[in-house]
Amino acid sequence: MQWTVLIVCLAIAIPCARAESEESAADQSPRLIGGTNAPWGQFPSAVSINTTFNLHCGGAVVDRQHVLTAAQCLFNANQRLIDPYWITVRAGDIALAPVGARRQTRKVSQIFVHPQFNIRTLENDVAVLRLDRPYELPSNTINVANRTRRIVPNGANCQFAGWGASTAAVNAPVNVLQRFLPMTVNDRDTCNQASMHAGRMQENHLCAGNTGASNNAAPCNGNAGTGLYCERLLVGLLTFGINCGAANNPPVFTQVRFYNDWIDRQFNQTQGLSAGWTPAKFVVVLGLLALLHSSTRALPSDEAGPRVTGGTAALLGQFPSAVIIETPYIPQNCMGTVVNRQHVLTAASCVMNPTTFVMINPFWLRVIAGDINIVPVSPRREVRHVIRSYVHPNYNRLTDGNNLAVLRVDVPYPEFHNTIEPALLNARILADNTQCQFAGWGATQNQVTAVVRPNQFVITQPILTTASCNAANVHNNRVQQTMICAGALAQSQTAVCRGNMGGGLYCNGRLTGVLAFGMGCGVANQPGVYMDVRQYTQWIETQFTRTDNPPPGWTPPQPFTSNNVALMPLRYDAHAHVCLLDPIAGQVERFGKL
């Protein structure tokens, strides 16, 4: 491990929000280029916000009497909060003129700006407007936005519900309509490079749209605060990068999910901000920036590294709950899933000494989260040490029954993070052949001598019937009712190999299984077998509040007595590299090295 001290002198000169557009103040009609006219009701939460200062912004209905928008929209040229009396909000229409019969117009009675809004850097660029009276709902063209609470992965296809004429020409006749633009979510590092936003993007920002040459479909002035929608969920509010498709200037949005709790609290606030209020001044800091713990611990050798066959490289943030668990006894490591800000779910076999069958001291366990590569180290990576391990009390090391453990890490994960997020736990029975995804780690080759590409990969795994997996030539009745079988029965080029024990199977976006055995690397009749998370939800959540500490040297209950040892055949345990007595398999499957 290395400790690195970085002393950085920050010299930041960022233009004021009002300089975002180069168009004259005389023409403040909203504009965008490209896009498609929105039909009635396609974006029922989208609103148009106007002030008497000829300023136009967008926003979204988040409550019958409240609208969400960008804080920058509410300040005059002197960076003073304008009087809410001068603000008008129009909802239920797809054109600013003529007035549609479905339009509902409201005045603003109170303004609530995020207390950490920075008018120069546009951090925390969110505000809630309280209307003078609630909207009349239900309505065919007005509805409250459904806000996302989950990470939006890179590559997600979204829509920007903008306002304006379909031209960037300043002197063109203005016919202001609601138009939507398709936008793809970009990698933050790409947008933050020197040729684009040069480090201006913060953790609470999201970048979408064209990152390369000039673009013929992009928002122009008058669209700050307008919503980005992904799968019909409100994801972001446009905050900067509003330059009509100019090259290397993709739009940047404030992520709504970071502010959901704050937004909800404003609904019950009784006193809004006074006209003339000024946000906190921008401060330039000189000095010690950070102490960074660089994860330079020695990596496993190629032979011991985790592996998968086939699959697709995972995108950053696609599986924000997937983690790597480093152990001293299992050289290829294990996998796990963040299920709570301070707890990780994995297989019980990952925390047991494979020779003595005694639980490993938590001190020796390390969890790596927030990254899709083992090397190089991402600046978003969070490394934690385990302080307590809770193994299921009925774990059976021979049959892999109840093969689950919950690990408590020393420091909680950040509440808001773009590459770390607790998994949603599946609570439903899944139909056979449901298409699921396994978030695995390792090389994409089966040969032990191949060079390891230690990346996160996504492997599609259909749910199989328990009966087919319990056939004599497959798992021979080893799959229990508390398990799920997934993968392929025939030889496959896409499968899970070693080093992925404890990894998560995700179905419909929810954690459904924890890999227990069956890492056959595509060999016929060796599909993966997972513990069914649905049947252990109560036990998992109970571990979050436990205060006891399992005693050192704890071992699970003995699964058999000396009287029947002679009847037990041997089984190769793929994750421990030893041969074990197996009361189920009835044959020696494979021999490994001690």
Coordinates of C-alpha atoms in Angstrom, one line a residue:
M1 CA 0.0 0.0 0.0
Q2 CA 1.1 3.5 -0.7
W3 CA 0.1 6.8 0.7
T4 CA 0.3 9.7 -1.6
V5 CA 0.0 13.4 -0.7
L6 CA -1.1 15.7 -3.4
I7 CA -0.7 19.5 -2.9
V8 CA -2.6 21.3 -5.5
C9 CA -3.0 24.9 -6.3
L10 CA -6.4 25.5 -7.7
A11 CA -6.7 28.5 -10.1
I12 CA -10.1 28.3 -11.5
A13 CA -11.7 30.9 -13.7
I14 CA -15.2 29.9 -14.6
P15 CA -17.6 32.2 -16.4
C16 CA -20.8 33.2 -14.7
A17 CA -23.9 31.2 -15.5
R18 CA -25.3 34.2 -17.3
A19 CA -22.5 34.0 -19.9
E20 CA -23.5 30.5 -20.9
S21 CA -25.1 31.8 -24.0
E22 CA -23.5 34.2 -26.4
E23 CA -26.9 35.4 -27.8
S24 CA -28.0 38.9 -27.0
A25 CA -30.2 39.7 -24.1
A26 CA -32.7 41.1 -26.6
D27 CA -33.6 37.7 -27.9
Q28 CA -34.2 35.3 -25.0
S29 CA -36.6 33.0 -26.7
P30 CA -35.7 29.4 -26.1
R31 CA -34.0 27.6 -28.9
L32 CA -32.6 24.2 -29.9
I33 CA -31.4 22.6 -33.0
G34 CA -32.7 19.3 -34.4
G35 CA -35.1 17.1 -32.5
T36 CA -38.7 16.0 -33.0
N37 CA -41.9 17.8 -32.1
A38 CA -43.3 16.3 -28.9
P39 CA -46.9 15.0 -29.2
W40 CA -49.5 15.8 -26.5
G41 CA -48.8 14.1 -23.2
Q42 CA -45.4 12.6 -24.1
F43 CA -43.7 14.6 -21.3
P44 CA -46.5 15.5 -19.0
S45 CA -44.2 16.7 -16.2
A46 CA -42.3 19.2 -18.4
V47 CA -43.0 22.9 -17.9
S48 CA -42.0 26.2 -19.3
I49 CA -40.8 28.9 -16.9
N50 CA -40.8 32.6 -17.7
T51 CA -39.7 35.8 -15.9
T52 CA -40.3 39.4 -16.7
F53 CA -36.5 39.6 -17.4
N54 CA -37.1 37.8 -20.7
L55 CA -35.5 34.7 -19.3
H56 CA -36.9 31.3 -20.2
C57 CA -36.1 28.0 -18.5
G58 CA -37.5 24.5 -18.3
G59 CA -38.6 22.5 -15.3
A60 CA -40.5 19.5 -14.1
V61 CA -43.6 19.0 -12.0
V62 CA -42.5 17.1 -8.9
D63 CA -45.7 17.6 -6.8
R64 CA -49.2 19.0 -7.4
Q65 CA -47.9 22.4 -6.2
H66 CA -44.2 22.3 -6.7
V67 CA -41.9 22.5 -9.8
L68 CA -38.2 21.6 -10.0
T69 CA -35.8 23.7 -12.0
A70 CA -32.2 24.9 -12.1
A71 CA -31.3 27.4 -9.5
Q72 CA -29.4 29.6 -12.0
C73 CA -32.8 30.5 -13.6
L74 CA -33.9 32.5 -10.5
F75 CA -31.1 35.1 -10.3
N76 CA -30.7 38.4 -12.0
A77 CA -27.6 39.8 -13.6
N78 CA -26.4 41.0 -10.2
Q79 CA -26.7 37.5 -8.8
R80 CA -29.6 38.4 -6.6
L81 CA -32.7 36.1 -6.2
I82 CA -35.6 37.6 -8.2
D83 CA -39.0 38.1 -6.6
P84 CA -41.2 35.0 -7.1
Y85 CA -44.0 37.4 -8.2
W86 CA -42.3 37.8 -11.6
I87 CA -42.1 34.1 -12.4
T88 CA -44.8 32.3 -14.5
V89 CA -45.0 28.5 -14.9
R90 CA -46.9 27.0 -17.9
A91 CA -47.8 23.3 -17.8
G92 CA -49.9 21.0 -20.0
D93 CA -48.9 22.6 -23.3
I94 CA -46.5 21.8 -26.2
A95 CA -46.3 25.3 -27.6
L96 CA -45.7 28.7 -26.0
A97 CA -48.1 30.2 -28.5
P98 CA -51.0 29.9 -29.2
V99 CA -52.3 29.0 -25.8
G100 CA -53.6 25.4 -25.7
A101 CA -56.9 24.5 -24.1
R102 CA -55.2 22.1 -21.8
R103 CA -52.6 24.6 -20.5
Q104 CA -52.6 25.4 -16.8
T105 CA -50.7 28.6 -15.9
R106 CA -49.5 29.4 -12.4
K107 CA -47.6 32.1 -10.6
V108 CA -44.9 31.3 -8.1
S109 CA -45.4 32.0 -4.4
Q110 CA -42.2 30.8 -2.8
I111 CA -38.7 29.8 -4.0
F112 CA -36.4 27.2 -2.3
V113 CA -32.8 27.2 -3.6
H114 CA -30.4 24.5 -2.6
P115 CA -28.3 26.0 0.3
Q116 CA -25.0 24.9 -1.4
F117 CA -25.8 26.3 -4.8
N118 CA -22.7 27.9 -6.3
I119 CA -23.6 30.4 -8.9
R120 CA -20.2 30.4 -10.5
T121 CA -19.4 26.7 -10.8
L122 CA -23.2 25.7 -11.0
E123 CA -22.7 23.0 -8.4
N124 CA -26.0 22.0 -6.7
D125 CA -27.9 23.8 -9.4
V126 CA -31.4 22.9 -8.2
A127 CA -34.4 24.8 -6.9
V128 CA -38.0 24.1 -6.0
L129 CA -40.8 26.5 -6.9
R130 CA -44.0 26.6 -4.9
L131 CA -47.0 27.6 -7.0
D132 CA -49.8 29.9 -6.0
R133 CA -52.2 27.0 -6.3
P134 CA -52.0 23.3 -7.1
Y135 CA -52.4 21.9 -10.5
E136 CA -55.8 20.3 -11.3
L137 CA -55.1 16.6 -11.5
P138 CA -55.7 14.2 -13.0
S139 CA -55.0 15.7 -16.4
N140 CA -54.3 14.2 -19.8
T141 CA -51.3 16.5 -20.3
I142 CA -50.0 17.2 -16.8
N143 CA -48.5 14.7 -14.4
V144 CA -46.0 14.5 -11.5
A145 CA -42.6 13.3 -12.7
N146 CA -41.3 9.9 -11.6
R147 CA -37.7 10.7 -10.4
T148 CA -35.0 8.1 -10.6
R149 CA -33.3 6.9 -7.5
R150 CA -30.8 4.7 -9.3
I151 CA -27.5 5.2 -11.1
V152 CA -27.9 5.7 -14.9
P153 CA -25.2 3.7 -16.6
N154 CA -23.0 5.0 -19.4
G155 CA -24.5 4.3 -22.8
A156 CA -28.1 4.6 -21.5
N157 CA -30.5 6.0 -24.2
C158 CA -32.4 9.0 -22.9
Q159 CA -34.5 11.9 -24.2
F160 CA -34.2 15.6 -23.6
A161 CA -37.6 17.4 -23.5
G162 CA -36.5 20.8 -24.6
W163 CA -38.2 24.0 -25.8
G164 CA -37.6 26.2 -28.8
A165 CA -37.5 26.8 -32.5
S166 CA -35.6 24.2 -34.5
T167 CA -32.9 26.7 -35.5
A168 CA -29.9 28.3 -34.0
A169 CA -30.2 31.5 -36.1
V170 CA -30.8 34.5 -33.8
N171 CA -32.9 36.4 -36.3
A172 CA -35.0 33.5 -37.4
P173 CA -38.8 33.6 -36.8
V174 CA -39.6 31.9 -33.5
N175 CA -42.2 29.2 -33.2
V176 CA -41.5 27.8 -29.8
L177 CA -42.6 24.2 -29.5
Q178 CA -41.7 21.4 -27.1
R179 CA -39.2 19.2 -28.9
F180 CA -37.3 16.1 -27.8
L181 CA -33.8 15.1 -28.5
P182 CA -32.3 11.6 -28.2
M183 CA -29.2 11.7 -25.9
T184 CA -26.8 9.0 -24.8
V185 CA -25.2 9.1 -21.4
N186 CA -21.4 9.6 -21.7
D187 CA -18.5 8.5 -19.5
R188 CA -17.8 11.3 -17.0
D189 CA -14.0 11.1 -17.6
T190 CA -14.5 11.6 -21.3
C191 CA -16.6 14.8 -20.8
N192 CA -14.2 16.1 -18.1
Q193 CA -11.0 15.9 -20.2
A194 CA -9.2 19.1 -21.0
S195 CA -10.6 19.5 -24.5
M196 CA -14.2 19.5 -23.2
H197 CA -15.3 20.5 -19.7
A198 CA -11.8 20.5 -18.2
G199 CA -12.6 19.1 -14.8
R200 CA -15.7 21.2 -14.3
M201 CA -18.0 18.3 -13.9
Q202 CA -18.6 17.1 -10.3
E203 CA -19.8 13.8 -8.9
N204 CA -23.4 15.1 -9.0
H205 CA -23.3 15.9 -12.7
L206 CA -24.1 13.7 -15.7
C207 CA -23.0 14.2 -19.2
A208 CA -25.1 13.3 -22.3
G209 CA -25.1 14.0 -26.0
N210 CA -22.5 14.3 -28.6
T211 CA -18.9 14.5 -27.3
G212 CA -17.0 14.9 -30.6
A213 CA -17.6 17.1 -33.6
S214 CA -20.3 19.7 -33.8
N215 CA -23.8 18.3 -33.4
N216 CA -27.0 19.0 -35.4
A217 CA -29.3 18.1 -32.5
A218 CA -28.6 19.9 -29.2
P219 CA -30.1 22.5 -26.8
C220 CA -29.4 26.2 -27.1
N221 CA -30.2 29.0 -24.8
G222 CA -33.4 29.1 -22.8
N223 CA -33.3 25.5 -21.8
A224 CA -31.5 25.5 -18.4
G225 CA -33.5 23.5 -15.9
T226 CA -35.1 21.3 -18.6
G227 CA -35.3 17.6 -17.9
L228 CA -33.5 14.6 -19.2
Y229 CA -35.6 11.5 -19.1
C230 CA -34.4 7.9 -19.2
E231 CA -37.0 5.1 -19.4
R232 CA -39.6 7.8 -18.5
L233 CA -37.9 8.7 -15.3
L234 CA -36.6 12.2 -14.6
V235 CA -32.8 11.8 -14.4
G236 CA -31.3 15.3 -14.7
L237 CA -31.8 19.1 -15.1
L238 CA -29.7 20.9 -17.8
T239 CA -27.1 23.1 -16.1
F240 CA -24.3 23.9 -18.5
G241 CA -22.9 22.9 -21.9
I242 CA -25.7 24.8 -23.6
N243 CA -23.9 25.9 -26.8
C244 CA -26.1 24.7 -29.7
G245 CA -24.2 21.6 -30.6
A246 CA -20.7 23.2 -30.6
A247 CA -17.9 20.7 -30.8
N248 CA -16.5 19.3 -27.6
N249 CA -19.2 20.9 -25.4
P250 CA -21.7 18.2 -24.6
P251 CA -24.7 19.1 -22.3
V252 CA -24.2 18.6 -18.6
F253 CA -27.1 17.8 -16.2
T254 CA -27.5 18.0 -12.4
Q255 CA -28.5 14.4 -11.3
V256 CA -31.9 14.5 -9.7
R257 CA -31.2 11.3 -7.7
F258 CA -28.6 13.1 -5.5
Y259 CA -31.3 15.6 -4.3
N260 CA -34.5 13.5 -3.9
D261 CA -34.6 13.8 -0.2
W262 CA -33.9 17.5 -0.3
I263 CA -36.6 18.0 -2.9
D264 CA -39.2 16.2 -0.8
R265 CA -38.3 18.2 2.3
Q266 CA -39.1 21.5 0.5
F267 CA -42.8 20.4 0.1
N268 CA -43.2 21.0 3.8
Q269 CA -41.1 24.1 4.2
T270 CA -43.1 27.1 5.4
Q271 CA -40.7 30.0 4.6
G272 CA -39.1 30.5 1.2
L273 CA -36.1 32.7 0.4
S274 CA -36.5 36.5 0.2
A275 CA -36.0 38.4 -3.0
G276 CA -32.5 39.7 -3.2
W277 CA -31.0 36.7 -1.4
T278 CA -27.4 35.9 -2.6
P279 CA -25.9 32.4 -2.7
A280 CA -22.6 31.7 -1.0
K281 CA -19.6 33.2 -2.7
F282 CA -17.3 31.1 -4.7
V283 CA -14.1 30.2 -2.8
V284 CA -10.7 29.3 -4.3
V285 CA -8.8 26.9 -2.1
L286 CA -5.0 26.6 -2.0
G287 CA -3.5 23.8 0.0
L288 CA -3.7 20.1 0.8
L289 CA -6.2 18.4 -1.5
A290 CA -6.3 14.9 -0.4
L291 CA -4.7 11.8 1.1
L292 CA -5.4 9.1 -1.4
H293 CA -5.1 5.4 -0.5
S294 CA -3.9 3.8 -3.7
S295 CA -4.7 0.2 -4.0
T296 CA -1.4 -1.1 -5.1
R297 CA -1.6 -4.4 -3.2
A298 CA 0.0 -7.3 -5.1
L299 CA -2.4 -8.8 -7.6
P300 CA -2.9 -12.5 -8.1
S301 CA -0.9 -14.2 -10.8
D302 CA -2.4 -15.0 -14.2
E303 CA -3.0 -18.6 -13.1
A304 CA -4.9 -17.5 -10.0
G305 CA -6.9 -14.6 -11.5
P306 CA -10.7 -14.7 -11.8
R307 CA -12.0 -15.8 -15.2
V308 CA -15.0 -15.8 -17.4
T309 CA -15.6 -17.1 -21.0
G310 CA -17.3 -14.8 -23.4
G311 CA -19.5 -12.0 -22.1
T312 CA -19.5 -8.3 -22.8
A313 CA -17.3 -5.7 -21.0
A314 CA -19.3 -4.0 -18.3
L315 CA -19.8 -0.2 -18.5
L316 CA -18.8 1.9 -15.5
G317 CA -21.8 2.1 -13.2
Q318 CA -23.7 -0.7 -15.0
F319 CA -23.5 -2.9 -11.9
P320 CA -22.7 -0.4 -9.1
S321 CA -23.3 -3.0 -6.4
A322 CA -20.8 -5.6 -7.6
V323 CA -17.5 -5.8 -5.6
I324 CA -14.3 -7.9 -5.4
I325 CA -13.4 -9.5 -2.1
E326 CA -9.8 -10.3 -1.5
T327 CA -8.9 -13.1 0.8
P328 CA -5.6 -14.6 2.0
Y329 CA -6.6 -18.2 1.5
I330 CA -8.4 -18.2 -1.9
P331 CA -5.9 -16.8 -4.4
Q332 CA -8.4 -16.1 -7.1
N333 CA -10.5 -14.0 -4.7
C334 CA -14.3 -13.9 -4.4
M335 CA -17.1 -11.6 -5.5
G336 CA -19.9 -9.9 -3.6
T337 CA -22.7 -7.4 -3.7
V338 CA -23.3 -4.2 -1.8
V339 CA -26.7 -4.6 -0.1
N340 CA -26.5 -1.8 2.4
R341 CA -24.2 1.2 2.8
Q342 CA -22.0 -0.8 5.2
H343 CA -22.7 -4.4 4.3
V344 CA -21.7 -6.7 1.5
L345 CA -23.4 -10.1 0.6
T346 CA -21.2 -13.0 -0.6
A347 CA -20.9 -16.7 -0.4
A348 CA -20.1 -18.2 3.1
S349 CA -17.4 -20.4 1.5
C350 CA -15.5 -17.2 0.7
V351 CA -14.9 -16.4 4.3
M352 CA -14.0 -19.9 5.5
N353 CA -10.5 -21.4 5.6
P354 CA -10.6 -24.2 3.0
T355 CA -8.2 -26.4 5.0
T356 CA -9.4 -26.0 8.6
F357 CA -13.0 -25.0 7.8
V358 CA -12.6 -22.2 10.4
M359 CA -14.0 -18.7 9.6
I360 CA -11.2 -16.4 8.4
N361 CA -10.4 -13.4 10.7
P362 CA -12.3 -10.4 9.1
F363 CA -9.1 -8.4 9.4
W364 CA -7.7 -10.3 6.4
L365 CA -10.7 -9.5 4.1
R366 CA -10.7 -6.5 1.8
V367 CA -13.5 -5.2 -0.4
I368 CA -13.0 -3.2 -3.6
A369 CA -16.0 -1.3 -4.9
G370 CA -16.8 1.3 -7.6
D371 CA -14.5 0.0 -10.3
I372 CA -14.7 -2.2 -13.4
N373 CA -11.0 -2.9 -13.6
I374 CA -8.7 -4.6 -11.1
V375 CA -5.9 -2.6 -12.7
P376 CA -5.5 0.3 -13.3
V377 CA -7.0 1.9 -10.2
S378 CA -9.9 4.2 -10.9
P379 CA -10.2 7.4 -8.9
R380 CA -13.8 6.3 -8.1
R381 CA -12.6 3.1 -6.4
E382 CA -13.5 2.7 -2.7
V383 CA -11.5 0.2 -0.7
R384 CA -12.9 -1.1 2.6
H385 CA -11.7 -3.6 5.3
V386 CA -14.1 -6.0 6.8
I387 CA -14.8 -5.7 10.6
R388 CA -17.4 -8.5 11.0
S389 CA -18.5 -11.6 9.1
Y390 CA -21.9 -13.1 9.6
V391 CA -22.2 -16.6 8.1
H392 CA -25.6 -18.2 7.8
P393 CA -25.9 -20.4 10.8
N394 CA -27.1 -23.4 8.7
Y395 CA -24.3 -23.2 6.1
N396 CA -23.3 -26.7 5.0
R397 CA -19.8 -26.7 3.5
L398 CA -20.3 -30.1 1.8
T399 CA -23.6 -29.5 0.0
D400 CA -23.2 -25.7 -0.2
G401 CA -26.6 -25.3 1.4
N402 CA -27.3 -21.8 2.8
N403 CA -24.0 -20.7 1.3
L404 CA -24.3 -17.0 2.3
A405 CA -22.5 -14.5 4.4
V406 CA -22.9 -10.8 5.2
L407 CA -19.8 -8.7 5.7
R408 CA -19.7 -5.4 7.6
V409 CA -17.1 -3.0 6.3
D410 CA -15.2 -0.5 8.4
V411 CA -16.5 2.7 6.8
P412 CA -19.9 3.1 5.1
Y413 CA -19.9 3.7 1.4
P414 CA -20.9 7.3 0.3
E415 CA -24.6 7.9 0.2
F416 CA -24.3 9.3 -3.3
H417 CA -21.7 7.8 -5.6
N418 CA -21.8 7.3 -9.4
T419 CA -20.3 3.8 -9.4
I420 CA -21.4 2.4 -6.0
E421 CA -25.0 1.7 -5.0
P422 CA -26.7 -0.9 -2.9
A423 CA -28.5 -3.6 -4.9
L424 CA -32.3 -3.9 -5.0
L425 CA -33.1 -7.4 -3.7
N426 CA -35.5 -9.6 -5.8
A427 CA -38.7 -10.6 -4.0
R428 CA -40.5 -12.5 -6.8
I429 CA -40.4 -16.0 -8.1
L430 CA -38.9 -16.0 -11.6
A431 CA -40.2 -18.0 -14.5
D432 CA -38.0 -20.6 -16.1
N433 CA -35.9 -19.1 -19.1
T434 CA -36.0 -15.6 -17.6
Q435 CA -33.0 -13.9 -19.1
C436 CA -30.6 -12.7 -16.3
Q437 CA -27.1 -11.2 -16.1
F438 CA -24.1 -12.3 -14.1
A439 CA -21.6 -9.5 -13.3
G440 CA -18.4 -11.5 -13.4
W441 CA -14.7 -10.7 -13.3
G442 CA -11.6 -11.9 -15.1
A443 CA -10.1 -12.9 -18.4
T444 CA -12.3 -13.8 -21.4
Q445 CA -10.2 -16.9 -22.1
N446 CA -10.4 -20.4 -20.6
Q447 CA -6.7 -21.2 -20.9
V448 CA -4.8 -20.9 -17.6
T449 CA -1.8 -19.6 -19.5
A450 CA -3.6 -16.8 -21.2
V451 CA -2.8 -13.2 -20.2
V452 CA -5.4 -12.1 -17.7
R453 CA -7.6 -9.1 -18.6
P454 CA -9.0 -8.3 -15.1
N455 CA -12.1 -6.5 -16.1
Q456 CA -15.8 -6.8 -15.1
F457 CA -17.9 -8.6 -17.7
V458 CA -21.6 -9.2 -18.2
I459 CA -22.8 -12.7 -19.0
T460 CA -26.3 -13.6 -20.0
Q461 CA -27.6 -16.5 -17.9
P462 CA -31.2 -17.9 -18.5
I463 CA -33.0 -19.5 -15.6
L464 CA -33.1 -23.3 -15.9
T465 CA -35.5 -25.7 -14.4
T466 CA -34.4 -27.3 -11.1
A467 CA -35.3 -30.7 -12.6
S468 CA -33.0 -30.3 -15.6
C469 CA -30.1 -29.2 -13.3
N470 CA -30.7 -32.1 -10.9
A471 CA -30.3 -34.7 -13.6
A472 CA -27.7 -37.4 -12.9
N473 CA -25.3 -36.2 -15.6
V474 CA -25.6 -32.5 -14.4
H475 CA -25.7 -31.7 -10.7
N476 CA -27.2 -35.0 -9.6
N477 CA -29.8 -33.7 -7.1
R478 CA -27.4 -31.2 -5.5
V479 CA -29.6 -28.2 -6.4
Q480 CA -31.9 -27.5 -3.4
Q481 CA -35.1 -25.6 -3.2
T482 CA -33.3 -22.6 -1.9
M483 CA -31.1 -22.4 -5.0
I484 CA -31.5 -21.2 -8.6
C485 CA -29.8 -22.8 -11.6
A486 CA -28.9 -20.6 -14.5
G487 CA -26.7 -20.8 -17.6
A488 CA -26.4 -23.5 -20.3
L489 CA -26.5 -27.2 -20.2
A490 CA -24.7 -27.7 -23.5
Q491 CA -21.1 -26.6 -23.9
S492 CA -21.1 -22.8 -24.0
Q493 CA -18.7 -20.1 -25.1
T494 CA -20.2 -17.8 -22.5
A495 CA -19.9 -18.9 -18.9
V496 CA -18.6 -18.3 -15.4
C497 CA -15.2 -19.7 -14.4
R498 CA -13.2 -19.7 -11.2
G499 CA -12.7 -16.7 -9.0
N500 CA -16.3 -15.6 -9.2
M501 CA -17.7 -17.4 -6.1
G502 CA -20.2 -15.1 -4.3
G503 CA -20.9 -13.0 -7.4
G504 CA -24.4 -11.7 -8.1
L505 CA -27.0 -12.9 -10.6
Y506 CA -29.2 -9.9 -11.6
C507 CA -32.7 -10.4 -13.1
N508 CA -34.8 -7.5 -14.1
G509 CA -32.3 -5.2 -12.5
R510 CA -32.5 -6.9 -9.1
L511 CA -30.1 -9.1 -7.2
T512 CA -31.6 -12.6 -7.5
G513 CA -28.8 -15.0 -6.8
V514 CA -25.4 -15.4 -5.2
L515 CA -23.0 -17.9 -7.0
A516 CA -22.5 -21.0 -4.8
F517 CA -21.1 -23.6 -7.2
G518 CA -21.1 -24.7 -10.8
M519 CA -18.3 -22.6 -12.2
G520 CA -17.6 -25.0 -15.1
C521 CA -16.2 -22.4 -17.5
G522 CA -18.6 -23.5 -20.3
V523 CA -18.2 -27.2 -19.9
A524 CA -21.3 -29.1 -20.8
N525 CA -23.7 -30.0 -17.9
Q526 CA -22.1 -27.6 -15.4
P527 CA -24.5 -24.6 -15.2
G528 CA -24.1 -22.1 -12.4
V529 CA -26.0 -22.6 -9.2
Y530 CA -27.0 -19.6 -7.0
M531 CA -28.5 -19.1 -3.6
D532 CA -32.0 -17.7 -4.1
V533 CA -31.8 -14.3 -2.5
R534 CA -35.6 -14.0 -2.3
Q535 CA -35.7 -16.7 0.3
Y536 CA -33.0 -15.1 2.5
T537 CA -34.0 -11.4 2.5
Q538 CA -35.2 -11.4 6.1
W539 CA -32.0 -13.1 7.3
I540 CA -29.8 -10.7 5.2
E541 CA -31.5 -7.6 6.6
T542 CA -31.3 -8.9 10.2
Q543 CA -27.5 -8.9 9.9
F544 CA -27.5 -5.1 9.3
T545 CA -28.4 -4.4 13.0
R546 CA -26.4 -7.2 14.7
T547 CA -24.0 -6.1 17.4
D548 CA -22.5 -9.4 18.4
N549 CA -19.1 -10.5 17.1
P550 CA -18.7 -14.1 16.0
P551 CA -15.9 -15.6 18.1
P552 CA -12.5 -16.3 16.5
G553 CA -12.2 -19.8 15.1
W554 CA -16.0 -20.1 14.6
T555 CA -16.9 -23.1 12.4
P556 CA -20.2 -24.1 10.9
P557 CA -22.1 -27.0 12.4
Q558 CA -20.7 -30.4 11.4
P559 CA -22.7 -31.7 8.4
F560 CA -22.0 -35.3 9.2
T561 CA -20.6 -37.6 11.9
S562 CA -17.7 -40.1 11.9
N563 CA -20.1 -42.9 11.6
N564 CA -20.9 -42.1 8.0
V565 CA -17.6 -40.7 6.8
A566 CA -16.8 -43.9 4.9
L567 CA -19.9 -43.6 2.9
M568 CA -19.0 -40.1 1.6
P569 CA -17.4 -40.0 -1.9
L570 CA -14.9 -37.2 -2.8
R571 CA -15.8 -34.0 -4.5
Y572 CA -13.4 -31.4 -5.9
D573 CA -14.2 -27.9 -4.5
A574 CA -13.4 -25.6 -7.4
H575 CA -13.1 -22.5 -5.2
A576 CA -10.8 -24.1 -2.6
H577 CA -8.6 -26.3 -4.8
V578 CA -9.0 -29.3 -2.5
C579 CA -10.9 -32.6 -2.5
L580 CA -13.8 -32.9 -0.1
L581 CA -16.1 -35.7 1.0
D582 CA -19.3 -35.3 -1.0
P583 CA -22.5 -37.0 0.2
I584 CA -24.4 -35.9 -3.0
A585 CA -22.3 -36.2 -6.1
G586 CA -21.3 -39.8 -5.8
Q587 CA -18.1 -39.5 -7.8
V588 CA -14.7 -37.8 -7.9
E589 CA -15.4 -34.9 -10.3
R590 CA -11.9 -33.4 -10.6
F591 CA -8.6 -33.2 -8.7
G592 CA -7.0 -30.0 -7.8
K593 CA -3.7 -28.9 -6.2
L594 CA -3.3 -28.7 -2.5

